[in-house]
Coordinates of C-alpha atoms and ligand atoms in Angstrom, one line a residue:
M1 CA 114.5 92.2 129.2
S2 CA 111.5 94.2 128.2
K3 CA 109.7 95.2 125.0
L4 CA 109.3 98.7 123.7
V5 CA 106.1 99.7 121.9
I6 CA 106.2 102.8 119.6
I7 CA 102.9 104.7 119.2
L8 CA 102.7 107.3 116.5
G9 CA 100.7 110.5 116.7
D10 CA 97.7 109.2 114.7
Q11 CA 97.5 105.8 116.6
L12 CA 96.0 107.1 119.9
N13 CA 94.0 104.0 120.9
T14 CA 94.7 101.3 123.5
K15 CA 93.3 98.6 121.2
L16 CA 96.1 99.3 118.8
S17 CA 97.7 96.1 117.4
A18 CA 101.1 97.1 118.8
L19 CA 99.7 97.0 122.3
E20 CA 98.4 93.5 122.1
E21 CA 100.1 91.2 124.8
F22 CA 101.6 94.3 126.4
K23 CA 102.9 93.5 130.0
K24 CA 102.4 96.5 132.2
D25 CA 104.9 95.3 134.7
E26 CA 107.7 94.8 132.1
D27 CA 107.1 96.7 128.9
E28 CA 107.3 100.3 127.9
I29 CA 105.7 102.7 125.4
L30 CA 107.6 105.4 123.5
M31 CA 105.9 108.4 121.9
M32 CA 107.9 111.0 120.1
E33 CA 107.2 114.5 118.9
V34 CA 109.6 115.2 116.1
W35 CA 110.4 118.1 113.8
D36 CA 110.0 116.3 110.5
E37 CA 106.4 115.4 111.2
S38 CA 105.6 119.1 112.0
S39 CA 107.3 120.3 108.9
Y40 CA 106.8 117.9 106.0
V41 CA 104.0 120.4 105.1
K42 CA 103.2 123.6 106.8
H43 CA 100.3 122.3 108.8
H44 CA 97.5 124.6 109.9
K45 CA 98.3 125.8 113.4
K46 CA 95.1 124.3 114.8
K47 CA 96.0 120.9 113.3
L48 CA 99.4 121.1 115.1
V49 CA 97.7 122.1 118.4
F50 CA 95.2 119.3 118.0
I51 CA 97.6 116.5 117.3
L52 CA 100.2 117.5 119.8
S53 CA 97.7 118.1 122.5
A54 CA 95.9 114.8 121.8
M55 CA 99.2 112.9 121.9
R56 CA 100.1 114.4 125.3
H57 CA 96.6 113.7 126.7
F58 CA 96.8 110.1 125.4
A59 CA 100.2 109.6 127.0
K60 CA 98.8 111.0 130.3
S61 CA 95.8 108.7 130.2
L62 CA 98.1 105.7 129.5
T63 CA 100.2 106.5 132.5
R64 CA 97.0 106.8 134.6
E65 CA 96.0 103.3 133.4
G66 CA 99.3 101.9 134.6
F67 CA 101.3 101.8 131.4
K68 CA 105.0 102.9 131.6
V69 CA 105.3 105.7 129.0
S70 CA 108.4 107.7 127.8
Y71 CA 107.2 110.8 126.0
I72 CA 109.6 113.0 124.1
K73 CA 108.4 116.6 123.6
L74 CA 109.2 118.7 120.6
N75 CA 111.0 121.4 122.5
S76 CA 113.1 118.9 124.6
Q77 CA 116.7 118.0 123.9
E78 CA 115.8 114.4 123.0
S79 CA 113.5 115.4 120.1
L80 CA 115.5 115.2 116.9
K81 CA 114.6 115.7 113.2
S82 CA 113.0 112.3 112.5
F83 CA 111.4 109.3 114.2
T84 CA 114.4 107.2 113.3
E85 CA 117.0 109.6 114.8
T86 CA 114.9 110.2 117.9
L87 CA 114.4 106.4 118.4
V88 CA 118.2 105.7 118.0
G89 CA 119.0 108.5 120.5
F90 CA 116.5 107.0 122.9
I91 CA 117.9 103.4 122.6
E92 CA 121.5 104.6 122.9
T93 CA 120.7 106.5 126.1
R94 CA 119.0 103.4 127.5
H95 CA 122.0 101.2 126.5
S96 CA 124.4 103.6 128.2
Q97 CA 122.3 103.1 131.4
N98 CA 122.4 99.3 131.0
E99 CA 118.8 99.1 130.1
A100 CA 118.1 97.1 126.9
F101 CA 115.0 96.2 125.0
H102 CA 115.0 92.8 123.2
K103 CA 112.1 93.7 121.0
I104 CA 110.5 96.8 119.6
I105 CA 106.9 96.7 118.2
S106 CA 105.1 99.2 116.1
T107 CA 101.8 99.3 114.2
E108 CA 102.2 100.1 110.5
A109 CA 102.0 103.8 109.8
S110 CA 99.0 105.0 107.9
E111 CA 101.1 106.9 105.4
Y112 CA 103.5 105.5 102.8
R113 CA 106.3 108.0 103.7
V114 CA 106.4 106.9 107.4
L115 CA 105.8 103.2 106.6
E116 CA 108.9 103.1 104.5
M117 CA 110.8 104.6 107.4
Q118 CA 109.5 101.9 109.7
K119 CA 110.5 99.2 107.3
S120 CA 114.1 100.5 107.5
W121 CA 114.1 99.9 111.3
T122 CA 114.5 96.1 111.0
E123 CA 118.1 96.4 109.8
L124 CA 118.8 99.4 111.9
L125 CA 117.8 97.7 115.1
E126 CA 119.7 94.5 114.4
K127 CA 122.8 96.5 115.2
F128 CA 121.5 96.9 118.7
N129 CA 120.5 93.2 118.9
I130 CA 116.8 94.3 118.9
I131 CA 114.1 92.4 117.0
F132 CA 111.7 94.8 115.3
E133 CA 108.1 93.7 114.7
L134 CA 105.8 95.7 112.5
R135 CA 102.1 94.8 113.0
E136 CA 99.1 95.4 110.7
D137 CA 97.0 98.5 111.4
N138 CA 93.8 97.2 113.0
R139 CA 92.0 100.5 113.0
F140 CA 90.3 100.0 109.6
L141 CA 87.5 97.7 108.6
C142 CA 89.0 96.5 105.4
T143 CA 92.7 95.4 105.3
K144 CA 95.0 96.4 102.4
E145 CA 95.0 92.7 101.4
E146 CA 91.2 92.4 101.4
F147 CA 90.9 95.5 99.3
S148 CA 93.4 94.4 96.7
D149 CA 91.7 90.9 96.6
W150 CA 88.4 92.7 96.0
A151 CA 89.9 94.9 93.3
K152 CA 91.6 92.1 91.5
G153 CA 90.3 91.5 87.9
K154 CA 87.9 94.5 88.1
K155 CA 88.1 97.0 85.2
N156 CA 86.5 99.7 87.2
L157 CA 86.6 100.0 91.0
L158 CA 83.2 101.3 92.1
M159 CA 82.8 102.6 95.6
E160 CA 79.1 101.6 95.6
N161 CA 79.9 97.9 95.0
F162 CA 82.6 98.0 97.6
Y163 CA 80.3 99.7 100.1
R164 CA 77.6 97.0 99.7
E165 CA 80.2 94.4 100.5
M166 CA 81.2 96.3 103.6
R167 CA 77.6 96.6 104.7
K168 CA 77.1 92.9 104.4
K169 CA 80.5 92.0 106.0
N170 CA 79.9 94.2 109.0
N171 CA 76.1 93.6 109.2
I172 CA 75.3 97.3 109.2
L173 CA 71.8 98.5 108.1
M174 CA 71.0 94.9 106.9
A175 CA 67.6 93.1 107.2
D176 CA 67.5 89.4 108.1
N177 CA 67.0 88.4 104.4
K178 CA 70.4 89.9 103.5
K179 CA 68.7 92.9 101.9
P180 CA 69.4 96.5 102.9
L181 CA 67.3 97.9 105.7
G182 CA 64.7 100.3 104.3
G183 CA 64.7 98.6 101.0
K184 CA 67.5 100.6 99.2
W185 CA 71.3 100.5 99.4
N186 CA 71.7 104.2 98.8
Y187 CA 69.6 107.3 99.5
D188 CA 71.8 109.9 97.9
H189 CA 69.0 111.2 95.8
D190 CA 67.2 112.4 98.9
N191 CA 70.3 114.2 100.1
R192 CA 70.6 117.3 97.9
E193 CA 68.6 120.0 99.5
S194 CA 69.8 123.6 99.6
L195 CA 69.6 125.9 102.6
S196 CA 70.2 129.2 100.9
N197 CA 66.7 130.6 101.5
K198 CA 65.7 128.9 104.8
K199 CA 64.4 129.9 108.1
T200 CA 65.6 126.5 109.3
L201 CA 68.9 128.3 109.8
N202 CA 68.0 129.5 113.3
K203 CA 67.6 125.9 114.3
I204 CA 71.2 124.8 113.6
P205 CA 72.3 123.8 117.2
E206 CA 75.3 125.5 118.8
R207 CA 78.5 123.4 118.5
F208 CA 80.1 121.8 121.6
I209 CA 83.4 123.4 122.4
P210 CA 85.5 121.8 125.2
E211 CA 87.5 124.2 127.3
A212 CA 91.3 124.2 126.7
D213 CA 93.1 122.8 129.7
E214 CA 96.7 123.4 130.8
I215 CA 98.2 120.8 128.4
T216 CA 96.4 122.4 125.4
R217 CA 97.3 125.9 126.5
E218 CA 101.0 124.9 126.7
V219 CA 100.8 123.4 123.2
I220 CA 99.1 126.6 121.9
E221 CA 102.1 128.5 123.3
L222 CA 104.6 126.2 121.7
V223 CA 102.9 126.4 118.3
T224 CA 102.5 130.2 118.5
E225 CA 106.2 130.4 119.2
K226 CA 107.7 127.9 116.8
F227 CA 105.3 127.9 113.9
S228 CA 104.1 131.5 113.6
N229 CA 104.7 131.4 109.8
Y230 CA 102.4 128.5 109.2
F231 CA 98.9 128.9 107.7
G232 CA 95.8 129.3 109.8
D233 CA 94.4 131.1 112.9
I234 CA 95.3 129.6 116.3
E235 CA 92.6 131.6 118.2
H236 CA 89.4 129.9 119.2
F237 CA 90.8 126.4 119.3
Y238 CA 87.6 124.2 119.4
F239 CA 88.6 120.5 119.1
A240 CA 88.3 117.9 121.7
V241 CA 91.7 116.3 122.5
T242 CA 90.7 113.2 124.4
K243 CA 88.7 110.0 123.8
E244 CA 86.0 111.2 126.2
G245 CA 85.8 114.7 124.5
A246 CA 85.6 113.1 121.0
R247 CA 82.9 110.7 122.2
K248 CA 80.9 113.6 123.6
A249 CA 81.1 115.5 120.3
L250 CA 79.9 112.3 118.5
E251 CA 77.0 111.8 120.9
I252 CA 75.9 115.4 120.4
F253 CA 76.1 115.0 116.7
L254 CA 74.0 111.8 116.7
Q255 CA 71.3 113.5 118.8
E256 CA 71.2 117.0 117.4
Y257 CA 72.5 117.0 113.9
L258 CA 72.3 113.5 112.4
P259 CA 68.5 113.7 111.6
N260 CA 69.2 116.6 109.2
F261 CA 72.6 115.4 108.0
G262 CA 71.4 113.7 104.9
K263 CA 69.0 116.3 103.6
Y264 CA 71.5 119.2 103.9
Q265 CA 74.7 117.2 103.3
D266 CA 75.5 119.2 100.1
A267 CA 74.3 122.6 101.2
M268 CA 76.7 125.5 101.8
L269 CA 76.2 128.8 103.6
E270 CA 78.2 131.9 104.2
N271 CA 79.1 132.2 108.0
E272 CA 77.9 128.6 108.7
A273 CA 81.0 126.4 108.3
F274 CA 79.6 123.2 109.9
L275 CA 75.9 123.0 109.2
Y276 CA 74.7 119.5 110.0
H277 CA 78.1 117.7 109.5
S278 CA 79.6 115.6 112.2
V279 CA 83.1 117.3 112.4
I280 CA 84.6 114.1 113.6
S281 CA 87.1 113.0 110.9
Q282 CA 90.0 114.4 112.8
Y283 CA 89.1 112.2 115.8
I284 CA 88.6 109.0 113.8
N285 CA 91.8 109.6 111.8
I286 CA 94.0 109.7 115.0
G287 CA 92.3 106.8 116.8
L288 CA 90.1 108.7 119.3
L289 CA 86.9 107.3 117.8
D290 CA 86.4 103.9 116.3
P291 CA 84.8 103.7 112.8
L292 CA 82.7 100.6 113.4
E293 CA 81.4 101.8 116.7
I294 CA 80.3 105.1 115.1
C295 CA 78.4 103.2 112.4
K296 CA 76.7 101.0 115.0
L297 CA 75.7 104.1 117.0
A298 CA 74.3 105.8 113.9
E299 CA 72.4 102.6 113.0
S300 CA 70.8 102.5 116.4
E301 CA 69.5 106.1 115.9
Y302 CA 67.6 104.8 112.9
L303 CA 66.4 101.6 114.7
K304 CA 65.1 103.8 117.6
G305 CA 63.3 106.0 115.1
S306 CA 65.3 109.1 116.1
A307 CA 66.9 109.7 112.6
P308 CA 65.6 108.9 109.1
I309 CA 67.1 106.3 106.9
N310 CA 68.5 108.8 104.3
A311 CA 70.5 110.6 107.0
V312 CA 71.8 107.4 108.7
E313 CA 72.6 105.6 105.5
G314 CA 74.2 108.7 104.0
F315 CA 76.4 109.1 107.1
I316 CA 77.3 105.4 107.4
R317 CA 78.2 105.4 103.6
Q318 CA 80.8 108.1 104.2
I319 CA 82.6 106.1 106.9
L320 CA 82.0 102.4 105.9
G321 CA 82.2 103.2 102.2
W322 CA 84.2 106.2 101.2
R323 CA 86.7 106.3 104.0
E324 CA 87.7 102.6 103.6
F325 CA 87.5 102.9 99.8
V326 CA 89.9 105.8 99.5
R327 CA 92.4 104.1 101.8
G328 CA 92.2 101.0 99.6
I329 CA 92.9 103.1 96.5
Y330 CA 95.8 104.8 98.3
W331 CA 97.6 101.5 99.1
L332 CA 96.7 99.9 95.8
Y333 CA 98.4 102.6 93.8
M334 CA 101.1 104.1 95.9
P335 CA 103.9 105.2 95.4
D336 CA 103.2 106.2 91.8
Y337 CA 99.8 107.6 92.6
V338 CA 101.2 110.8 94.2
S339 CA 102.7 112.0 90.9
S340 CA 99.7 111.4 88.7
N341 CA 98.6 114.2 86.5
A342 CA 96.3 112.7 83.8
L343 CA 94.9 116.0 82.7
E344 CA 98.4 117.6 82.4
A345 CA 97.5 120.5 84.6
H346 CA 100.5 122.7 85.3
R347 CA 99.2 126.1 86.4
Q348 CA 100.6 127.1 89.8
L349 CA 98.3 127.3 92.9
P350 CA 96.9 130.9 93.1
E351 CA 98.1 132.9 96.1
F352 CA 94.5 133.3 97.3
Y353 CA 94.4 129.7 98.5
W354 CA 96.7 131.0 101.3
D355 CA 95.0 134.4 101.7
P356 CA 91.3 134.6 101.0
N357 CA 91.4 138.4 100.8
K358 CA 93.2 138.0 97.5
T359 CA 90.2 136.8 95.6
E360 CA 86.9 138.5 94.8
M361 CA 85.1 135.2 94.0
N362 CA 83.0 135.0 97.1
C363 CA 82.5 131.3 97.2
L364 CA 86.3 130.8 97.2
K365 CA 86.8 133.6 99.6
Q366 CA 84.3 132.2 102.1
V367 CA 85.5 128.6 102.0
I368 CA 89.2 129.6 102.3
K369 CA 88.3 132.0 105.1
Q370 CA 86.5 129.3 107.0
T371 CA 89.4 126.9 106.3
K372 CA 91.9 129.5 107.7
E373 CA 89.7 130.0 110.8
N374 CA 88.7 126.4 111.5
A375 CA 91.1 124.0 109.8
Y376 CA 87.8 122.5 108.6
S377 CA 85.5 122.8 105.7
H378 CA 82.9 120.2 104.8
H379 CA 83.0 117.8 101.9
I380 CA 81.1 119.7 99.3
Q381 CA 83.1 122.9 100.0
R382 CA 86.4 120.9 99.5
L383 CA 85.1 119.2 96.4
M384 CA 82.9 121.7 94.6
I385 CA 84.5 125.0 95.6
T386 CA 88.3 124.8 96.1
G387 CA 88.5 121.5 94.3
N388 CA 86.3 122.4 91.4
F389 CA 88.2 125.6 90.8
A390 CA 91.5 123.9 90.9
L391 CA 90.2 121.3 88.4
I392 CA 88.7 123.6 85.9
A393 CA 91.5 126.2 86.1
G394 CA 94.1 123.4 85.5
I395 CA 96.1 123.8 88.7
N396 CA 99.0 121.5 89.2
P397 CA 97.7 118.5 91.3
Q398 CA 100.8 118.1 93.4
E399 CA 100.5 121.8 94.5
V400 CA 96.8 121.3 95.3
H401 CA 97.6 118.1 97.2
E402 CA 100.1 120.0 99.4
W403 CA 97.5 122.6 100.1
Y404 CA 94.9 120.1 101.2
L405 CA 97.4 118.1 103.3
S406 CA 98.4 121.3 105.1
V407 CA 95.1 123.1 105.9
Y408 CA 92.7 120.6 107.4
A409 CA 92.9 119.1 110.9
D410 CA 91.9 115.7 109.5
A411 CA 94.6 115.6 106.7
Y412 CA 96.8 112.6 106.4
E413 CA 98.1 111.5 103.0
W414 CA 96.3 108.1 102.9
V415 CA 92.9 109.9 102.9
E416 CA 93.7 113.3 101.6
L417 CA 95.6 112.2 98.5
P418 CA 92.9 110.0 96.8
N419 CA 90.3 112.6 97.6
T420 CA 92.4 115.4 96.1
L421 CA 94.1 113.7 93.1
G422 CA 91.3 111.2 92.4
M423 CA 88.0 112.7 93.4
A424 CA 88.6 116.5 93.1
L425 CA 91.1 116.7 90.2
Y426 CA 90.6 113.5 88.2
A427 CA 94.4 113.4 88.0
D428 CA 94.4 109.6 88.4
A429 CA 92.4 109.2 85.1
G430 CA 89.4 107.7 86.9
K431 CA 90.9 105.2 89.3
L432 CA 88.7 106.6 92.1
A433 CA 85.9 108.5 90.5
T434 CA 83.9 107.8 87.4
K435 CA 84.0 111.4 86.2
P436 CA 85.6 114.7 87.0
Y437 CA 83.4 116.8 89.4
A438 CA 83.5 119.9 87.3
A439 CA 80.7 122.4 87.7
S440 CA 79.8 125.9 86.6
G441 CA 78.4 128.7 88.8
S442 CA 74.9 127.5 88.6
Y443 CA 75.6 124.5 90.7
I444 CA 77.3 126.7 93.4
N445 CA 74.3 129.1 93.2
K446 CA 71.8 126.3 93.7
M447 CA 73.6 124.8 96.7
S448 CA 74.7 128.0 98.5
N449 CA 74.1 131.6 99.2
F450 CA 77.6 132.7 98.2
C451 CA 76.6 134.2 94.9
K452 CA 74.3 136.8 96.6
N453 CA 77.3 138.6 98.0
C454 CA 79.6 138.2 95.0
K455 CA 81.0 140.9 92.7
Y456 CA 80.5 138.5 89.8
N457 CA 77.2 137.7 88.2
V458 CA 76.4 134.0 88.3
K459 CA 73.8 134.4 85.5
E460 CA 76.3 135.9 83.1
K461 CA 78.2 133.5 81.0
I462 CA 81.0 135.4 79.3
S463 CA 80.8 139.2 79.9
S464 CA 83.4 141.0 82.0
D465 CA 81.3 140.6 85.2
A466 CA 80.4 137.0 84.4
C467 CA 81.0 134.4 87.1
P468 CA 84.4 132.9 86.2
F469 CA 83.2 129.4 87.0
N470 CA 80.9 129.7 83.9
Y471 CA 83.5 130.3 81.2
L472 CA 86.2 128.3 83.0
Y473 CA 83.9 125.3 83.1
W474 CA 83.5 125.3 79.3
D475 CA 87.2 126.1 78.7
F476 CA 88.0 123.0 80.8
I477 CA 85.5 120.8 78.9
H478 CA 86.9 122.0 75.6
R479 CA 90.6 121.9 76.6
N480 CA 90.3 118.3 77.8
A481 CA 88.1 116.9 75.0
S482 CA 90.7 114.5 73.8
T483 CA 90.9 112.8 77.3
L484 CA 87.3 113.2 78.4
K485 CA 84.9 113.2 75.6
N486 CA 84.3 109.5 75.5
N487 CA 83.4 109.4 79.2
P488 CA 79.7 108.5 79.2
R489 CA 79.0 110.6 82.3
L490 CA 80.2 113.7 80.3
A491 CA 78.2 112.9 77.2
F492 CA 75.6 115.7 77.9
A493 CA 78.4 118.3 78.3
Y494 CA 80.1 117.3 75.1
K495 CA 76.8 117.2 73.2
N496 CA 76.2 120.8 74.4
L497 CA 79.7 121.9 73.4
E498 CA 79.1 120.6 69.8
N499 CA 76.3 123.1 69.5
F500 CA 78.5 126.1 70.5
D501 CA 79.2 128.3 67.5
A502 CA 82.8 129.4 66.8
D503 CA 82.1 133.0 68.2
K504 CA 80.8 131.6 71.5
L505 CA 83.8 129.3 71.8
T506 CA 86.2 132.1 71.0
A507 CA 84.6 134.3 73.6
I508 CA 84.9 131.6 76.2
K509 CA 88.6 131.1 75.4
E510 CA 89.2 134.9 75.5
S511 CA 87.5 135.4 78.8
S512 CA 89.4 132.4 80.3
E513 CA 92.8 133.7 78.9
K514 CA 92.1 137.1 80.4
F515 CA 91.2 135.6 83.7
F516 CA 94.3 133.5 83.8
S517 CA 96.5 136.4 82.8
R518 CA 95.3 138.3 86.0
L519 CA 95.6 135.2 88.2
K520 CA 98.6 135.4 90.6
Ligands
FAD1 P1 80.9 114.3 107.6 O1 80.3 115.0 106.4 O2 80.1 114.4 108.8 O3 81.1 112.7 107.3 C1 81.2 111.7 108.3 C2 82.6 111.1 108.1 O4 82.7 110.3 106.9 C3 83.8 112.0 108.1 O5 84.1 112.4 109.4 C4 84.9 111.1 107.5 O6 85.5 110.3 108.4 C5 84.1 110.2 106.5 N1 84.1 110.8 105.2 C6 83.2 111.5 104.5 N2 83.6 111.7 103.2 C7 84.8 111.1 103.1 C8 85.7 110.9 102.0 N3 85.4 111.4 100.8 N4 86.8 110.2 102.2 C9 87.1 109.7 103.4 N5 86.3 109.8 104.5 C10 85.1 110.5 104.3 N6 88.8 113.6 104.8 C11 89.7 113.4 105.7 O7 89.4 112.7 106.7 N7 91.0 113.8 105.6 C12 91.4 114.6 104.6 O8 92.5 115.0 104.5 C13 90.4 114.8 103.5 N8 90.8 115.6 102.4 C14 89.8 115.8 101.5 C15 90.2 116.5 100.3 C16 89.3 116.7 99.3 C17 89.7 117.5 98.1 C18 88.0 116.2 99.4 C19 87.0 116.4 98.3 C20 87.6 115.5 100.5 C21 88.5 115.3 101.6 N9 88.2 114.5 102.7 C22 89.1 114.3 103.7 C23 86.9 113.9 102.8 C24 85.8 114.7 103.6 O9 85.7 116.0 103.0 C25 86.1 114.9 105.1 O10 86.2 113.6 105.6 C26 84.9 115.5 105.8 O11 84.6 116.8 105.2 C27 85.2 115.7 107.2 O12 84.1 116.4 107.9 P2 83.1 115.7 108.8 O13 83.8 114.9 109.9 O14 82.2 116.8 109.3 O15 82.4 114.7 107.8
DLZ2 C1 100.9 115.1 112.1 C2 101.9 114.8 113.1 C3 102.6 115.8 113.7 C4 102.4 117.2 113.3 N1 103.5 115.6 114.6 C5 103.8 114.3 115.1 C6 104.8 114.0 116.0 O1 105.5 114.9 116.5 N2 104.9 112.8 116.4 C7 104.1 111.8 115.9 O2 104.2 110.6 116.3 N3 103.2 112.0 115.0 C8 103.0 113.3 114.5 N4 102.1 113.5 113.6 C9 101.4 112.4 113.0 C10 102.3 111.6 112.1 O3 102.6 112.4 111.0 C11 101.5 110.3 111.7 O4 101.5 109.4 112.7 C12 102.0 109.8 110.5 O5 101.8 110.7 109.5 C13 101.4 108.5 110.1 O6 102.0 108.0 109.0
SF4_3 FE1 81.4 131.9 93.1 FE2 80.5 132.7 90.7 FE3 78.8 132.6 92.7 FE4 80.8 134.4 92.7 S1 79.1 134.3 91.2 S2 80.1 133.2 94.4 S3 82.4 133.3 91.7 S4 79.9 130.9 91.8

């Protein structure tokens, strides 16, 4: 009797724990495309094409390597609503053909929702006399247990401290004397240059775009037919869908973009969605790239002298530090985390998040337009434009969460939720970030060229053509004083607020009210 290994859509890697001890001559793999996974949020069409095409390519490469694979396609009879129903249907068919599995193995799902489902399979499969084994996810550098051990007894969980531990544990950018290479742990201060007035623009290299093959074209047809009402443009699909393609994209990034990654990490430009970012999160999150290998390759660019320390350290910190840290936070606080709303924000998500033509605020229009086109926007755009607006306008965190989970090709709840609820909205009362990332128009004007083409005036604070970020920022600070004023990182803002006279405060409130009354 053989074993069946289930591989989920974001587990596309042959080093997956569920595949350990796999016997090619006896065992079998099952991969399932199911309706529930396509519809738990209305995923961006490019995200759907990416994941379904990558799953199909992975199954094909497994077959080529001699694995026996059963693959259930979304538009086939066997594909049912959920993983559970589809799995049961599959086992029943095999039983009716006198083919039985004695054991089913799976790697823990990356998201709470699916992990709970997997946990129910032990009892379910007993009825079929099948043992179910659920293995730990080995695609992360810090286990859930290690993270909760690290967090134990700490009043505040600081990413920077966690990151240093990860550097030491994985021996990345470390000198022999256990000190950081280059002398400093963190070069963030060197990473805040703007690009808004630069000739350097001409030098941003062209992006690598692999050609869509027959499998991808078939998935594009499927998504066009079945998910036409979902958000996002399907045209100009540009993601790699194989391990080799993702690796090529990474190598091009390391050679052509990494040297400038640090310096311009926070910069934003109209019509330049990617700048010097790596655009690889979607590949790492589904298993096509390995996080430790990426960090080592980036480190070697520094050791070879091809990229400066601020760029390499900054890039590695995102993967070894932030990525692992947000996952740790997710598992430490789920399931309650998803419903947090510390700032009691209840306003509904404005329509323009789904249709950029419905706003005249150019920064929001441009970032949402890029999101619609690419299923991508870079970190500062997510945090300081769409996130910042949702924060200061008091948009309901659960609605914002659903938006971020839908619109980006790299979005899975374990990584999206802490970034949205914790980092962008401070809805978790500071479990992830030490302060809310609230900012007025002057930050956006400093870091981008969006304000040059905006109907609003970024220099104006309150008048009818004033940039809404300016008065909404102070309205936010004032509105949330009881919760935030003792935060030492906001001391400067609250000190300023104290000096506002009553008329100024009234004008801020009135402009904000007026803005909100027009917001749909
Ligand atoms: P780069 O800027 O080139 O960074 C390199 C890599 O570092 C990324 O590929 C990613 O794997 C990792 N990384 C960087 N920042 C973070 C972070 N804050 N958390 C976790 N990993 C990070 N990232 C996702 O992968 N999925 C999401 O659903 C997601 N949702 C987000 C929602 C909000 C509100 C915010 C503020 C951030 C979110 N991020 C998310 C984090 C980050 O914005 C993306 O990882 C990054 O923009 C991906 O683009 P890139 O590959 O070009 O990254
Ligand atoms: C995101 C996604 C989608 C859209 N479709 C599928 C699918 O049909 N089959 C599958 O195995 N995985 C899919 N995924 C990824 C899963 O949602 C992902 O594996 C879980 O979210 C992990 O918890
Ligand atoms: Fe955005 Fe204000 Fe600048 Fe317009 S003026 S682009 S709304 S920051």
